[in-house]
Every structure is written in structure tokens, then in C-alpha cells.
PDB file of C-alpha atoms in Angstrom:
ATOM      1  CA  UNK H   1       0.000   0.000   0.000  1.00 49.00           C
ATOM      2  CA  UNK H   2       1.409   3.743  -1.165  1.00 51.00           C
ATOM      3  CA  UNK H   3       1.704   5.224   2.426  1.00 53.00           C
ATOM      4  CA  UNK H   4       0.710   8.740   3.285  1.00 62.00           C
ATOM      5  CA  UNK H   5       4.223  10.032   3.675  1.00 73.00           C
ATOM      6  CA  UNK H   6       3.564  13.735   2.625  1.00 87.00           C
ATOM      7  CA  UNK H   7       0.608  16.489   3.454  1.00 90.00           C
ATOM      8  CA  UNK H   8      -0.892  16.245  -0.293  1.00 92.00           C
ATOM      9  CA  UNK H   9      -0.530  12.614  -0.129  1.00 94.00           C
ATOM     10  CA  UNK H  10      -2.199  12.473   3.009  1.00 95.00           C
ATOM     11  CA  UNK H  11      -4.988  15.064   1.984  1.00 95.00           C
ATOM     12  CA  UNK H  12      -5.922  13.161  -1.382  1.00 97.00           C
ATOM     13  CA  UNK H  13      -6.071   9.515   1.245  1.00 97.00           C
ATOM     14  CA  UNK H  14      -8.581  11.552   3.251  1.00 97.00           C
ATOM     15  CA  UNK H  15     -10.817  13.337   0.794  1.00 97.00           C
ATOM     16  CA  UNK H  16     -10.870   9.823  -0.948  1.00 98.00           C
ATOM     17  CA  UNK H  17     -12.176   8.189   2.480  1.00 97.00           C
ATOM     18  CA  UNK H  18     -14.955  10.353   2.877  1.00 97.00           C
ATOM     19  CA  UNK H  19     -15.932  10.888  -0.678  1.00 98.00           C
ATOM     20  CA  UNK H  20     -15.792   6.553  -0.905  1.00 98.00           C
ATOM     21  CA  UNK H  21     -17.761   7.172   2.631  1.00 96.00           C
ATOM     22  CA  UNK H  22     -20.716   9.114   1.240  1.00 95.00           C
ATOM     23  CA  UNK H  23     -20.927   7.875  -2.566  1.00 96.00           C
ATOM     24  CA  UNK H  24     -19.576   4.093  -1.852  1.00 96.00           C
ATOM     25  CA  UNK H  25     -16.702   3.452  -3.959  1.00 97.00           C
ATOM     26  CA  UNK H  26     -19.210   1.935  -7.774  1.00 97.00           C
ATOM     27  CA  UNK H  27     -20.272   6.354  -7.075  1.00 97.00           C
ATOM     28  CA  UNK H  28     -17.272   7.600  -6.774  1.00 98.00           C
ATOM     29  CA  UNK H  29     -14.659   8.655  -9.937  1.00 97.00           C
ATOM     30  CA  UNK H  30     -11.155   8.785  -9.788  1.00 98.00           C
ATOM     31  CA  UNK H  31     -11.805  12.605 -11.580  1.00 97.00           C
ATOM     32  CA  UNK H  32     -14.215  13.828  -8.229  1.00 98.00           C
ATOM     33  CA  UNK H  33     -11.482  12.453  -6.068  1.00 98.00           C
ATOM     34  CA  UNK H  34      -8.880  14.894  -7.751  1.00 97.00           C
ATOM     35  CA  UNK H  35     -10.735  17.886  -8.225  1.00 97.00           C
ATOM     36  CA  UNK H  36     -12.052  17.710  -4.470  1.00 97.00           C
ATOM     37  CA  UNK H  37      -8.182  17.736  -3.424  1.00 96.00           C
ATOM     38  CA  UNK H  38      -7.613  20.351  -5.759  1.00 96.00           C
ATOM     39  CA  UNK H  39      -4.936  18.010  -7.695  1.00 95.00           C
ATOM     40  CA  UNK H  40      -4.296  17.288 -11.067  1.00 96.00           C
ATOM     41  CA  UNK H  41      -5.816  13.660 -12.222  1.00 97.00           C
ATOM     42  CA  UNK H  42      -2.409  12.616 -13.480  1.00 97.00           C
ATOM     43  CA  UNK H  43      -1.135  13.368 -10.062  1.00 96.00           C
ATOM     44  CA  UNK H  44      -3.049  11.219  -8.216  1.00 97.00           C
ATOM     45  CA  UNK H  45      -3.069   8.417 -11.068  1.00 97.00           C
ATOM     46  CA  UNK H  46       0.324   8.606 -10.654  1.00 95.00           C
ATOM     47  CA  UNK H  47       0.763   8.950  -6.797  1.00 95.00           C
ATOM     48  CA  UNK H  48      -1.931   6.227  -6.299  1.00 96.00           C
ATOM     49  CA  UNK H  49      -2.640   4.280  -9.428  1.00 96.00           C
ATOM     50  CA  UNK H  50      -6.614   4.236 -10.361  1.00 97.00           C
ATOM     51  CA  UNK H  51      -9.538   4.305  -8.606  1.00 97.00           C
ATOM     52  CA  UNK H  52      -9.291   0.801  -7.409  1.00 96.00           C
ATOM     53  CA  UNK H  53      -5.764   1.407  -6.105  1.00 97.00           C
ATOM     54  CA  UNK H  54      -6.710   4.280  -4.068  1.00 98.00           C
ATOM     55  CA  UNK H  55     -10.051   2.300  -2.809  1.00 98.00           C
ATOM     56  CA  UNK H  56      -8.058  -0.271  -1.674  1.00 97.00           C
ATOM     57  CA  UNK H  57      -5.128   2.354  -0.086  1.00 97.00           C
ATOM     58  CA  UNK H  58      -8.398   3.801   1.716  1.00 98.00           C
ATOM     59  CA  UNK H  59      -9.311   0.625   3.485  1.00 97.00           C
ATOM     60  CA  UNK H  60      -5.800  -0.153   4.306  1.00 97.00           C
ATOM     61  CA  UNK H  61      -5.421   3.241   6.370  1.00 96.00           C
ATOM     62  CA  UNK H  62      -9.185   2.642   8.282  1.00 97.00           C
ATOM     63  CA  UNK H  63      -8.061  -0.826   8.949  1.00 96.00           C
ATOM     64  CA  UNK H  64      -5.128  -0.068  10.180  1.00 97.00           C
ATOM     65  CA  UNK H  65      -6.491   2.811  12.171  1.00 97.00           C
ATOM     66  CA  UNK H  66      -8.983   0.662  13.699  1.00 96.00           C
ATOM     67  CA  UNK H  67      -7.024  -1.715  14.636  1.00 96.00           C
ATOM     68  CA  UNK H  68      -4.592   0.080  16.707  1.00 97.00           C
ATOM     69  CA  UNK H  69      -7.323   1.494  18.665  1.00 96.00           C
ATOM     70  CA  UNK H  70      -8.772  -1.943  19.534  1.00 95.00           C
ATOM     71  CA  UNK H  71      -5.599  -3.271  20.253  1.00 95.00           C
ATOM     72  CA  UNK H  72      -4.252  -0.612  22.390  1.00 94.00           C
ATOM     73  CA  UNK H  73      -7.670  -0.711  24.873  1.00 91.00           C
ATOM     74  CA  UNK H  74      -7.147  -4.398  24.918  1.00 90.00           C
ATOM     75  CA  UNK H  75      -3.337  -4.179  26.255  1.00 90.00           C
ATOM     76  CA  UNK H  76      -4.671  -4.074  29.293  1.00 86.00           C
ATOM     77  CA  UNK H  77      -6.398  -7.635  29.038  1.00 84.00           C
ATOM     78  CA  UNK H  78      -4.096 -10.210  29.710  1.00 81.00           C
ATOM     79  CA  UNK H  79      -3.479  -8.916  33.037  1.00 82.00           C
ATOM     80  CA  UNK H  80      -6.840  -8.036  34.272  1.00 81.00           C
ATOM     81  CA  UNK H  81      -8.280 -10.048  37.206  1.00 83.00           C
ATOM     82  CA  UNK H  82     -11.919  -9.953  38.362  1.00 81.00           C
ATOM     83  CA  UNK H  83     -11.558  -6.680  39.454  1.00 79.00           C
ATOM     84  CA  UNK H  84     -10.430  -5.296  36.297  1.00 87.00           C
ATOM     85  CA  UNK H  85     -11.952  -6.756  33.346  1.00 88.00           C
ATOM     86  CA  UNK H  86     -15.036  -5.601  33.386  1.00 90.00           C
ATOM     87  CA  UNK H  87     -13.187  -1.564  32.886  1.00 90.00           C
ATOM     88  CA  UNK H  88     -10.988  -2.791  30.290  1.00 91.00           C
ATOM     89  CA  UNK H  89     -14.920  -4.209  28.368  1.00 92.00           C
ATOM     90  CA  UNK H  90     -15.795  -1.237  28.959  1.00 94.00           C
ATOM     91  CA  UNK H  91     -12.962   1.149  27.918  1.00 94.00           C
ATOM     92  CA  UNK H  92     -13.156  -1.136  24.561  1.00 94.00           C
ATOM     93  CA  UNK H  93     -16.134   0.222  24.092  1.00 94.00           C
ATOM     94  CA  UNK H  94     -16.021   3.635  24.819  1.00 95.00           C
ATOM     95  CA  UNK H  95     -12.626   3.856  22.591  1.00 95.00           C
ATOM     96  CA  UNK H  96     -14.337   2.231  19.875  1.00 95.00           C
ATOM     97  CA  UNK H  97     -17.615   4.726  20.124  1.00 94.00           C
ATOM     98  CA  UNK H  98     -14.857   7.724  20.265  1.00 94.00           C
ATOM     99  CA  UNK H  99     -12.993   6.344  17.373  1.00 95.00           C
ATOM    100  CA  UNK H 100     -15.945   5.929  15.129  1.00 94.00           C
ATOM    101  CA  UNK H 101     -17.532   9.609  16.016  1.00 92.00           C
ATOM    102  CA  UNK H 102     -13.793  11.440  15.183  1.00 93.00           C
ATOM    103  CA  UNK H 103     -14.040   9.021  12.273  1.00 95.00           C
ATOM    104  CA  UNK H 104     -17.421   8.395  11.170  1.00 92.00           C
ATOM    105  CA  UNK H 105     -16.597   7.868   7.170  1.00 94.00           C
ATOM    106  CA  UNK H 106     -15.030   4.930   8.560  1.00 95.00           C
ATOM    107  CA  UNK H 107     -18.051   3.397   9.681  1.00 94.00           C
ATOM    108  CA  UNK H 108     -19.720   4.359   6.492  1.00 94.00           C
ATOM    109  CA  UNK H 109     -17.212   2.541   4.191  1.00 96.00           C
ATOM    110  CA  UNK H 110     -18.265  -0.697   5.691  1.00 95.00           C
ATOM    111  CA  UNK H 111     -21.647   0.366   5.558  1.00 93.00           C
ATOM    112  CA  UNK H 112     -21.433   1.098   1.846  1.00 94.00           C
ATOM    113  CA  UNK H 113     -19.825  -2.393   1.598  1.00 93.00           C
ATOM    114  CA  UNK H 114     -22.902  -4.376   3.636  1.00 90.00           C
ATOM    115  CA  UNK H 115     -25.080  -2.937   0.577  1.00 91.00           C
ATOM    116  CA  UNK H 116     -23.243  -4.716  -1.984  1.00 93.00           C
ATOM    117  CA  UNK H 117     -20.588  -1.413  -3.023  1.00 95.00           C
ATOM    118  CA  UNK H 118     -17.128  -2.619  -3.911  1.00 94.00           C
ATOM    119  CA  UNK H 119     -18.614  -5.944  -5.512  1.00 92.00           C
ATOM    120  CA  UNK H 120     -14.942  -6.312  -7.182  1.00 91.00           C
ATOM    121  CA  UNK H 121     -12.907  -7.060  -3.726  1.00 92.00           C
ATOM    122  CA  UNK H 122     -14.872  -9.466  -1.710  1.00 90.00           C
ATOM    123  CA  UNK H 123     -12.103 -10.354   0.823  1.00 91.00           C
ATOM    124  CA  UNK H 124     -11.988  -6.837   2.362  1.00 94.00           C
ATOM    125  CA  UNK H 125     -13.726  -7.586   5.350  1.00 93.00           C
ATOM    126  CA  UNK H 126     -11.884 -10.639   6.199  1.00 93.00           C
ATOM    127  CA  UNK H 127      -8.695  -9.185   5.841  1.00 94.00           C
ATOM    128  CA  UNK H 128      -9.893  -6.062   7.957  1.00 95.00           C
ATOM    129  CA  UNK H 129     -13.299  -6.653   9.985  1.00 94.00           C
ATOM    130  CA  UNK H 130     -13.531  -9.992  10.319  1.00 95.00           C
ATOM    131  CA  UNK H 131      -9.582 -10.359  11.291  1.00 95.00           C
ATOM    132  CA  UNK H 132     -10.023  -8.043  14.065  1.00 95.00           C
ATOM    133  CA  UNK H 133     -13.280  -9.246  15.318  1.00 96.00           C
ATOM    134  CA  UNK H 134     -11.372 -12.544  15.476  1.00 95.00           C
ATOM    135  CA  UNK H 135      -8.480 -11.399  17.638  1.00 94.00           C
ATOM    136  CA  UNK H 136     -10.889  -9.655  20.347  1.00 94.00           C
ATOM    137  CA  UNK H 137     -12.763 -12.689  20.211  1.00 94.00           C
ATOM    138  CA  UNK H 138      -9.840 -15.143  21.070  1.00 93.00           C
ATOM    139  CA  UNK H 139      -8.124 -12.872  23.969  1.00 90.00           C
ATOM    140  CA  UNK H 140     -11.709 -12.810  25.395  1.00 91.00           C
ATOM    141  CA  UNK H 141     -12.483 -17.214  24.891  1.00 91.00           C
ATOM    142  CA  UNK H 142      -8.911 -16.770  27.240  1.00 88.00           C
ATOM    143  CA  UNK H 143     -10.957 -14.958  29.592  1.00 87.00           C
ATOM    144  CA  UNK H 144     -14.216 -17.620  29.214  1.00 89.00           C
ATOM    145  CA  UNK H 145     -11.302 -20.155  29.892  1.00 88.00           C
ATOM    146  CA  UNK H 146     -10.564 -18.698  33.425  1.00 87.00           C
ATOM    147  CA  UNK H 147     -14.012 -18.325  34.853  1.00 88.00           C
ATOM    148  CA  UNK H 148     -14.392 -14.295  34.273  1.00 87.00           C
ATOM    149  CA  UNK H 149     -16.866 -14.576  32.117  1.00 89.00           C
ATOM    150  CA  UNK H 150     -19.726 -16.833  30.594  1.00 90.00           C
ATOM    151  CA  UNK H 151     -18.216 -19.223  28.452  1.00 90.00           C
ATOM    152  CA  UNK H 152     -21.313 -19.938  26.795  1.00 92.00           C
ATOM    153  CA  UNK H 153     -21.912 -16.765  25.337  1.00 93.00           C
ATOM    154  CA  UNK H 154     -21.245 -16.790  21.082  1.00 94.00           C
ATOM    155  CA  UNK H 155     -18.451 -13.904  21.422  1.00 95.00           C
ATOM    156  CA  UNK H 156     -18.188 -13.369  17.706  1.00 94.00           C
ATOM    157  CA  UNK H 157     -22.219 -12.553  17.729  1.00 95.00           C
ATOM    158  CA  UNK H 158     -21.458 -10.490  20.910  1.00 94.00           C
ATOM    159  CA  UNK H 159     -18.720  -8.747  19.806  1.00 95.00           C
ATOM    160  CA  UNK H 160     -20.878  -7.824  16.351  1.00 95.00           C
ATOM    161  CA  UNK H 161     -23.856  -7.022  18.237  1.00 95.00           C
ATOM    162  CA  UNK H 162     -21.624  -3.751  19.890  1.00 94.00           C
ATOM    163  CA  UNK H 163     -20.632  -2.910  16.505  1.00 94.00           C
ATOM    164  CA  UNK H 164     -23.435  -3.019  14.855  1.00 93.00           C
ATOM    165  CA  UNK H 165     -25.409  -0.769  17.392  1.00 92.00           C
ATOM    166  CA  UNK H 166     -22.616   1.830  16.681  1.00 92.00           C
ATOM    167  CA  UNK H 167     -23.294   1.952  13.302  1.00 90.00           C
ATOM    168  CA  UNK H 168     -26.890   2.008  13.893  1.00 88.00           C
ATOM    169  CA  UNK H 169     -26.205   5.033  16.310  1.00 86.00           C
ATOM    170  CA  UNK H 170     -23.871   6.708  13.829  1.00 85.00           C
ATOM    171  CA  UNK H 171     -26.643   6.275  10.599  1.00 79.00           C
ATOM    172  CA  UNK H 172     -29.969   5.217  11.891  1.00 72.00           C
ATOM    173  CA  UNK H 173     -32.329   7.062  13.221  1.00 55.00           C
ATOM    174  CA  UNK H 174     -33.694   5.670  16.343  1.00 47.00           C
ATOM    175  CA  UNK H 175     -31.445   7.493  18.688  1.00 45.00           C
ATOM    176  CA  UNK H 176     -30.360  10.405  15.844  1.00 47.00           C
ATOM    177  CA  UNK H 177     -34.196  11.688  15.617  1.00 50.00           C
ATOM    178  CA  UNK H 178     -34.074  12.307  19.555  1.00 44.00           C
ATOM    179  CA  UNK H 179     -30.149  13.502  19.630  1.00 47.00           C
ATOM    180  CA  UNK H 180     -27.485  15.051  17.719  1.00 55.00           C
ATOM    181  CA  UNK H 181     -24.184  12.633  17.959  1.00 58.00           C
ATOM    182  CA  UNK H 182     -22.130  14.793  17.060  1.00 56.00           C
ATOM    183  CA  UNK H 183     -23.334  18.119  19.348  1.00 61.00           C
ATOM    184  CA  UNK H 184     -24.874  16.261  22.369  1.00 75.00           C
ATOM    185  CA  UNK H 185     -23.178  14.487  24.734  1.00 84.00           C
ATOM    186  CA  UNK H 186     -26.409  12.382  26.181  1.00 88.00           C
ATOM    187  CA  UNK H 187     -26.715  10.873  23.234  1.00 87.00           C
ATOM    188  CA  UNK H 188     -23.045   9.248  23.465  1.00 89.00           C
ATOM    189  CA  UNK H 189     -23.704   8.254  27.168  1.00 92.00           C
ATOM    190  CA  UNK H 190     -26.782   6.778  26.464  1.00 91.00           C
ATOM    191  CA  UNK H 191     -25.187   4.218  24.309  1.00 92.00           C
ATOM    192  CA  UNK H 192     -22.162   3.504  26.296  1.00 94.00           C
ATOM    193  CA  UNK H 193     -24.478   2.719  28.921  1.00 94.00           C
ATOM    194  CA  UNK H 194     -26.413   0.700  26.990  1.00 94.00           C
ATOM    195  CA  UNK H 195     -23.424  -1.341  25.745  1.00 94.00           C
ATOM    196  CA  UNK H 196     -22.269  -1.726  29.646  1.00 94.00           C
ATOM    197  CA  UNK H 197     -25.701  -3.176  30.496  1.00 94.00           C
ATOM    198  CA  UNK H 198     -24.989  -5.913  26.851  1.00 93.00           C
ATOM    199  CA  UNK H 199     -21.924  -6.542  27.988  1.00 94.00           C
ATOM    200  CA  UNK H 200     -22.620  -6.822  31.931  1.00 93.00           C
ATOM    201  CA  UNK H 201     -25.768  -9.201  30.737  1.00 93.00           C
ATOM    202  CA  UNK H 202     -24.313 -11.006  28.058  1.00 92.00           C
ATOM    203  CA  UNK H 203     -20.804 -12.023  29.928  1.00 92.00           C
ATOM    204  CA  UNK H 204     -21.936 -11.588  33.362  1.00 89.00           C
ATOM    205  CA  UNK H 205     -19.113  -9.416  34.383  1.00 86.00           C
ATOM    206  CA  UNK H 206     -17.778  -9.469  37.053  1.00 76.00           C
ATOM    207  CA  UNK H 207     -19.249  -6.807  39.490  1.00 69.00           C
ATOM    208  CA  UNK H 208     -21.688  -6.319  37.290  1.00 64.00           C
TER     209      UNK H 208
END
């Protein structure tokens, strides 16, 4: 992947992101992509390669973004006791809410993705999502393993039911027609305390 080792490369990555984020990547041209940097299109062909290239560039960068969010709050895991692993669930979750509001075209590239955009690279989410979900998943069956939490509860389901309310938070409207996300702060503590109550129910935290 070309990395974003300069300010215009870096712009043109980011413009991309949330121009792939509103228009899914099958609404998006390679031309729209340039003119919103203010670049010349054989710039950016050049710089990136085509469309697809810089699609796939995108994806790489949220991935990776994503990822070092999730794995930094779960540092923290292998140590925790009783007594701490129910705060390190539920700093997981509040990073991951934070992350998605600074970042919310992030969200919406997956979106686009669930709705059939991007037909031409079908092993996105495994590489990406999927990967990810996997690894929180398995440091968590660890946990099952030592008696912290239920070990009958389907973590990968779990772990997508928390992401998939996000979404819902960040593009639905069940909670959006009540609240602004992005002006009013009830709105974010009414989810993280719904997602404490999930994850106190479904895992039966301890403390909870």
C-alpha cells in the first residue's frame, strides 16, 4: 500500500475516504477524487494508481487505524483479574464509540460495503473486519477459559452485536431523531451505557 508520507498525499487519502464514505466506492470517480483535493488527475493516477488502487489504499489506512485502537484498549487484558476486566470491556467500548464519532466515514465505508458497493474485492472484510473481530474474540475465549466470564456466550455474535449498534447510532435514526451525535453528549452516554448493560448481561461481568 502507497503510504501517506507527505501532506498532499495524506490530503488526497482523506478526501478519498470520505468521498468513498458518502458515494460508496461503484459512485465515486477517480476525476471527483482529484478535483475535491484540488490536484491534477495525473497526479493522483500517478501517486496512487486508479480508482481501485486508491479504494483499496483507503481501506488499508481505516483498517489499520482501527485496529490500533482496539488493540491498544485491549493491552490491558491479559493482566486483568476480576476486578479489572469488566473496565478494560468497557474502555473497549467507549474507545471504539470515540474512534468511530472522530471518524465516522469509517463506519460508512463498511456500511457502503454491507449494501453490496465494492462488488470487485470481496475479501476486504476478512482481511480487515472480520480479522479483528477474530483477535478480540480469542483474547476474550482466554478470559471464558478462566471463569471471568460466561463461556457460553457466542463472542463473535457479541462482539458484532456492539458494533453493529454503533453503526446504527452513527446512521440510523432511532437514537439520531431524539439527539445530535455529534453536538450532544447524552446521546453518546446513552449508548455507552447501553453497551455496559450488553456486555454486563451477556458475559456476566464481574461486578456487574
Amino acid at each position: 500500500m502507497t503510504p501517506a508520507d507527505d501532506p498532499q498525499s495524506r490530503a488526497v487519502i482523506d478526501i478519498a475516504a470520505r468521498l468513498f464514505a458518502a458515494f460508496g466506492h461503484d459512485g465515486t470517480s477517480l476525476q471527483g477524487i482529484a478535483e475535491a483535493a484540488g490536484q491534477d488527475l495525473a497526479w493522483v493516477q500517478r501517486r496512487f494508481g486508479d480508482k481501485h488502487d486508491l479504494y483499496l489504499i483507503v481501506i488499508d489506512h481505516a483498517g489499520r487505524a482501527e485496529r490500533a485502537v482496539v488493540e491498544d484498549a485491549l493491552s490491558a487484558l491479559p493482566a486483568a483479574g476480576p476486578e479489572e476486566f469488566a473496565a478494560v470491556m468497557y474502555e473497549l467500548s467507549e474507545r471504539y464509540l470515540d474512534f468511530c464519532l472522530d471518524n465516522p466515514q469509517i463506519p460508512a465505508l463498511w456500511m457502503h460495503r454491507w449494501l453490496g458497493d465494492a462488488a470487485d474485492f470481496p475479501d476486504l472484510e476478512q482481511a480487515y473486519s472480520v480479522s479483528l473481530i477474530n483477535d478480540i474474540r480469542d483474547a476474550m475465549r482466554t478470559a471464558a477459559r478462566a471463569g471471568l466470564i460466561d463461556d457460553q456466550v457466542d463472542l463473535g455474535l457479541m462482539l458484532r452485536t456492539l458494533i453493529w449498534s454503533v453503526y446504527g447510532f452513527l446512521h440510523g435514526q432511532t437514537i439520531a431523531e431524539a439527539h445530535s451525535v455529534s453536538t450532544d453528549p447524552r446521546a453518546r452516554q446513552r449508548l455507552l451505557a447501553h453497551h455496559r448493560q450488553l456486555l454486563d448481561r451477556m458475559l456476566r461481568l464481574p461486578g456487574a
